[in-house]
């Protein structure tokens, strides 16, 4: 077995050696590794085998070298022989080459010169050929730069386009052409920047020109309106009328370029300018064209619209003090009109730079802002003339923009708000006028010395009185000077209100309604308030109040003439269904009633002033036999006052007289029953009775005509029955007939009688007014005590 194993090992080593000899060295690794993976001592045996193989190869090499050694020696010997011949041949070749070089050096030089010349000729021909290709391109570059300097950007862009598509591709291999190609986009950007800079300059300048453009456009609209008004007047004179204005559309034509009228059409010799005459739009056209050619039109459109929106917001921003002067409003409107006239021109002069939708959006935004601004600023204005001028500006502003196709219905709606503000300012102004008239009035009938003066008065106020007209001069008219002044001022307000109605595109019926409402506000609010304040003033006495009542009566009668005055202005019949009636009748009636009430109040106050002068000696033993001085003065005052009342309507004078007598009776009664008055003597009662008799005599003297029978005396019936009861001392009759309708002392209240009787009975030993009764007749004191008890029982019965 060992022999077999040894034989296998030797065979394996042979195989490995053959692989090593026949295999690439890079793949020897796995083969060698297999030696170490075999049996122990395999490495040693392999090395022995390897050494044996090496020795075997060495023997083969040695045999081969020995076999060829002699031939090698012979070859070396022959080579040494040839070397001498080779050296000789080398010398001959070197000498021959030297002689040949020396002989061909001149020919070589000539040949090189010819070659160089041929190369130069070829290069020159090639250069000329290439230059012929490059010259058009360089010329195009020069033309492009020159046209840019001349602001002919479109021509420059077309030249650059030709360069890119035609010239540069022919000579694209040259570096300068590449530089040109690289610079063309930069040049295009420069052109875009220059054109955009021009556009920015245009946008900046248009802000400065907007005011002038708007002023020109509004002036043309105003001339057109004047022209139409003249035509309408001529047509109406020829018995043919047609509406000059329309709320829904302008009657004049409008071109796409903002022209309203020519000089011949308006009759104005001054040249009519348009927006195109006032503004150079070429930067817009140029920039739009450039961006369109460069394929960037959308960017330009967006930029232009964005900037114009910003400018629109700036234009719509008013100055803080705009409401102070009409020039502030005019500049504001001019700028807005100028802005939209320019936009209208751009809309029609360009193709799609702005659209109708864009201008409508701008206008709707502007219209909301304009209305808000005007609503705010007009509310600050308290000058009716300024409000009227503002209205005229709004009308011209609306007419101008309506002529350019912008809807302005909301502006005309705003005018109704401005009209209300105008009416408010008118009312404030006329309130001052009325107060001034009332302050300067002397509240006396108007004296008329001559026929001319009478005609002057009746020409200002519709006064007609047949009896006064029959009187001889000089004579007096019943009203004071404030009446014709107030009537004239009411007509002035109607004229002022009518001014606002002009050019509002309203019908005659609407104008008539507007005038009547304004007049009603003046009468029912302003004049009524002034009259009420006048009546309440402390310095207005009874005479003035009487004259105020007379004045209001005549003003009330004049209301129908005011209605006729309005009818004559508007030609609208007062019988029209929707015609507003004047409320002046109620105004003057209310003022008259207030004046009447103030008369009653002041008359009672005057009576109280006289009564405060009363100085009765309540403990006197006997009366003076004549009425008190204060009461006689009071009666004389009442007589003179009621004589002034003869100019008043009958019921007013009668009511005043009755009110005065009742107040006098009540005041005298309160004087007797004053709780601070503790004791009253019979002499004081008698003196008081004399005063009441004078009051009754005054009432029976008919100080104011129109009373029936003893109606006025009945104001003192309570006092008369009470005094008669104490003067006659008829307690038995009073107590027996109490509660009977036929009682002699029906108006005497038990509580009143008890209160007065308590003041007359013995309540103090120090001050005993009935001492004489006790001396003469003690039974009378007992009677008083009995009457007091019975009166108390009656009072308690009434209270229960």
mmCIF file of N, CA and C in Angstrom, residues 621-623 672 680-693 719-731 744-745 748 756-757 760 773 780:
data_model
loop_
_atom_site.group_PDB
_atom_site.id
_atom_site.type_symbol
_atom_site.label_atom_id
_atom_site.label_comp_id
_atom_site.label_asym_id
_atom_site.label_seq_id
_atom_site.Cartn_x
_atom_site.Cartn_y
_atom_site.Cartn_z
ATOM 1 N N UNK A 621 -108.455 146.922 60.633
ATOM 2 C CA UNK A 621 -109.811 146.907 61.238
ATOM 3 C C UNK A 621 -110.863 147.251 60.200
ATOM 4 N N UNK A 622 -110.562 148.228 59.353
ATOM 5 C CA UNK A 622 -111.506 148.636 58.317
ATOM 6 C C UNK A 622 -110.754 148.812 57.000
ATOM 7 N N UNK A 623 -111.476 148.693 55.896
ATOM 8 C CA UNK A 623 -110.870 148.880 54.577
ATOM 9 C C UNK A 623 -110.679 150.349 54.282
ATOM 10 N N UNK A 672 -105.311 134.510 49.352
ATOM 11 C CA UNK A 672 -106.130 134.352 50.560
ATOM 12 C C UNK A 672 -105.812 133.059 51.300
ATOM 13 N N UNK A 680 -106.491 136.693 59.275
ATOM 14 C CA UNK A 680 -107.099 137.677 58.378
ATOM 15 C C UNK A 680 -108.246 138.357 59.135
ATOM 16 N N UNK A 681 -108.251 139.657 59.059
ATOM 17 C CA UNK A 681 -109.337 140.405 59.713
ATOM 18 C C UNK A 681 -110.476 140.632 58.728
ATOM 19 N N UNK A 682 -111.603 141.000 59.287
ATOM 20 C CA UNK A 682 -112.753 141.291 58.436
ATOM 21 C C UNK A 682 -112.492 142.533 57.594
ATOM 22 N N UNK A 683 -111.719 143.469 58.129
ATOM 23 C CA UNK A 683 -111.372 144.665 57.357
ATOM 24 C C UNK A 683 -110.552 144.290 56.136
ATOM 25 N N UNK A 684 -109.651 143.317 56.300
ATOM 26 C CA UNK A 684 -108.838 142.865 55.161
ATOM 27 C C UNK A 684 -109.729 142.190 54.125
ATOM 28 N N UNK A 685 -110.738 141.434 54.634
ATOM 29 C CA UNK A 685 -111.662 140.795 53.712
ATOM 30 C C UNK A 685 -112.414 141.843 52.901
ATOM 31 N N UNK A 686 -112.797 142.899 53.568
ATOM 32 C CA UNK A 686 -113.535 143.976 52.885
ATOM 33 C C UNK A 686 -112.638 144.663 51.839
ATOM 34 N N UNK A 687 -111.363 144.901 52.213
ATOM 35 C CA UNK A 687 -110.442 145.518 51.256
ATOM 36 C C UNK A 687 -110.219 144.596 50.049
ATOM 37 N N UNK A 688 -110.093 143.328 50.340
ATOM 38 C CA UNK A 688 -109.910 142.343 49.266
ATOM 39 C C UNK A 688 -111.140 142.311 48.374
ATOM 40 N N UNK A 689 -112.307 142.479 48.981
ATOM 41 C CA UNK A 689 -113.558 142.479 48.216
ATOM 42 C C UNK A 689 -113.604 143.657 47.249
ATOM 43 N N UNK A 690 -113.074 144.808 47.672
ATOM 44 C CA UNK A 690 -113.040 145.982 46.794
ATOM 45 C C UNK A 690 -112.178 145.698 45.552
ATOM 46 N N UNK A 691 -111.070 144.996 45.755
ATOM 47 C CA UNK A 691 -110.194 144.666 44.622
ATOM 48 C C UNK A 691 -110.886 143.704 43.662
ATOM 49 N N UNK A 692 -111.583 142.729 44.213
ATOM 50 C CA UNK A 692 -112.281 141.776 43.360
ATOM 51 C C UNK A 692 -113.384 142.467 42.581
ATOM 52 N N UNK A 693 -114.042 143.460 43.222
ATOM 53 C CA UNK A 693 -115.086 144.223 42.516
ATOM 54 C C UNK A 693 -114.495 144.919 41.299
ATOM 55 N N UNK A 719 -114.286 133.406 43.601
ATOM 56 C CA UNK A 719 -113.935 134.448 44.574
ATOM 57 C C UNK A 719 -115.160 135.203 45.043
ATOM 58 N N UNK A 720 -116.059 135.543 44.122
ATOM 59 C CA UNK A 720 -117.236 136.334 44.481
ATOM 60 C C UNK A 720 -118.110 135.603 45.496
ATOM 61 N N UNK A 721 -118.408 134.335 45.266
ATOM 62 C CA UNK A 721 -119.264 133.584 46.196
ATOM 63 C C UNK A 721 -118.588 133.401 47.547
ATOM 64 N N UNK A 722 -117.241 133.188 47.519
ATOM 65 C CA UNK A 722 -116.540 133.026 48.797
ATOM 66 C C UNK A 722 -116.566 134.318 49.598
ATOM 67 N N UNK A 723 -116.302 135.440 48.948
ATOM 68 C CA UNK A 723 -116.289 136.728 49.652
ATOM 69 C C UNK A 723 -117.698 137.113 50.121
ATOM 70 N N UNK A 724 -118.704 136.830 49.265
ATOM 71 C CA UNK A 724 -120.085 137.118 49.680
ATOM 72 C C UNK A 724 -120.464 136.319 50.919
ATOM 73 N N UNK A 725 -120.022 135.064 50.975
ATOM 74 C CA UNK A 725 -120.329 134.220 52.127
ATOM 75 C C UNK A 725 -119.771 134.830 53.402
ATOM 76 N N UNK A 726 -118.533 135.357 53.356
ATOM 77 C CA UNK A 726 -117.919 135.936 54.556
ATOM 78 C C UNK A 726 -118.434 137.349 54.831
ATOM 79 N N UNK A 727 -118.681 138.075 53.750
ATOM 80 C CA UNK A 727 -119.177 139.443 53.962
ATOM 81 C C UNK A 727 -120.576 139.431 54.559
ATOM 82 N N UNK A 728 -121.483 138.613 54.066
ATOM 83 C CA UNK A 728 -122.866 138.537 54.566
ATOM 84 C C UNK A 728 -122.938 137.655 55.816
ATOM 85 N N UNK A 729 -121.966 136.793 55.974
ATOM 86 C CA UNK A 729 -121.908 135.833 57.098
ATOM 87 C C UNK A 729 -123.137 134.928 57.068
ATOM 88 N N UNK A 730 -123.390 134.415 55.844
ATOM 89 C CA UNK A 730 -124.619 133.649 55.590
ATOM 90 C C UNK A 730 -124.313 132.157 55.669
ATOM 91 N N UNK A 731 -123.846 131.701 56.826
ATOM 92 C CA UNK A 731 -123.438 130.306 56.969
ATOM 93 C C UNK A 731 -124.648 129.361 57.015
ATOM 94 N N UNK A 744 -126.897 129.065 46.482
ATOM 95 C CA UNK A 744 -126.384 130.406 46.243
ATOM 96 C C UNK A 744 -124.854 130.408 46.247
ATOM 97 N N UNK A 745 -124.273 129.518 47.030
ATOM 98 C CA UNK A 745 -122.813 129.445 47.164
ATOM 99 C C UNK A 745 -122.291 128.095 46.609
ATOM 100 N N UNK A 748 -118.430 127.524 46.275
ATOM 101 C CA UNK A 748 -117.579 127.605 47.467
ATOM 102 C C UNK A 748 -117.308 126.201 47.971
ATOM 103 N N UNK A 756 -110.191 129.515 55.216
ATOM 104 C CA UNK A 756 -110.289 130.950 55.437
ATOM 105 C C UNK A 756 -110.889 131.254 56.804
ATOM 106 N N UNK A 757 -111.877 130.449 57.202
ATOM 107 C CA UNK A 757 -112.514 130.663 58.511
ATOM 108 C C UNK A 757 -111.539 130.391 59.646
ATOM 109 N N UNK A 760 -109.677 133.347 60.584
ATOM 110 C CA UNK A 760 -110.433 134.440 61.180
ATOM 111 C C UNK A 760 -110.857 134.169 62.614
ATOM 112 N N UNK A 773 -116.195 140.782 69.090
ATOM 113 C CA UNK A 773 -117.363 139.898 69.015
ATOM 114 C C UNK A 773 -117.705 139.345 70.404
ATOM 115 N N UNK A 780 -121.719 134.676 68.847
ATOM 116 C CA UNK A 780 -121.158 134.586 67.497
ATOM 117 C C UNK A 780 -119.911 133.703 67.470
#
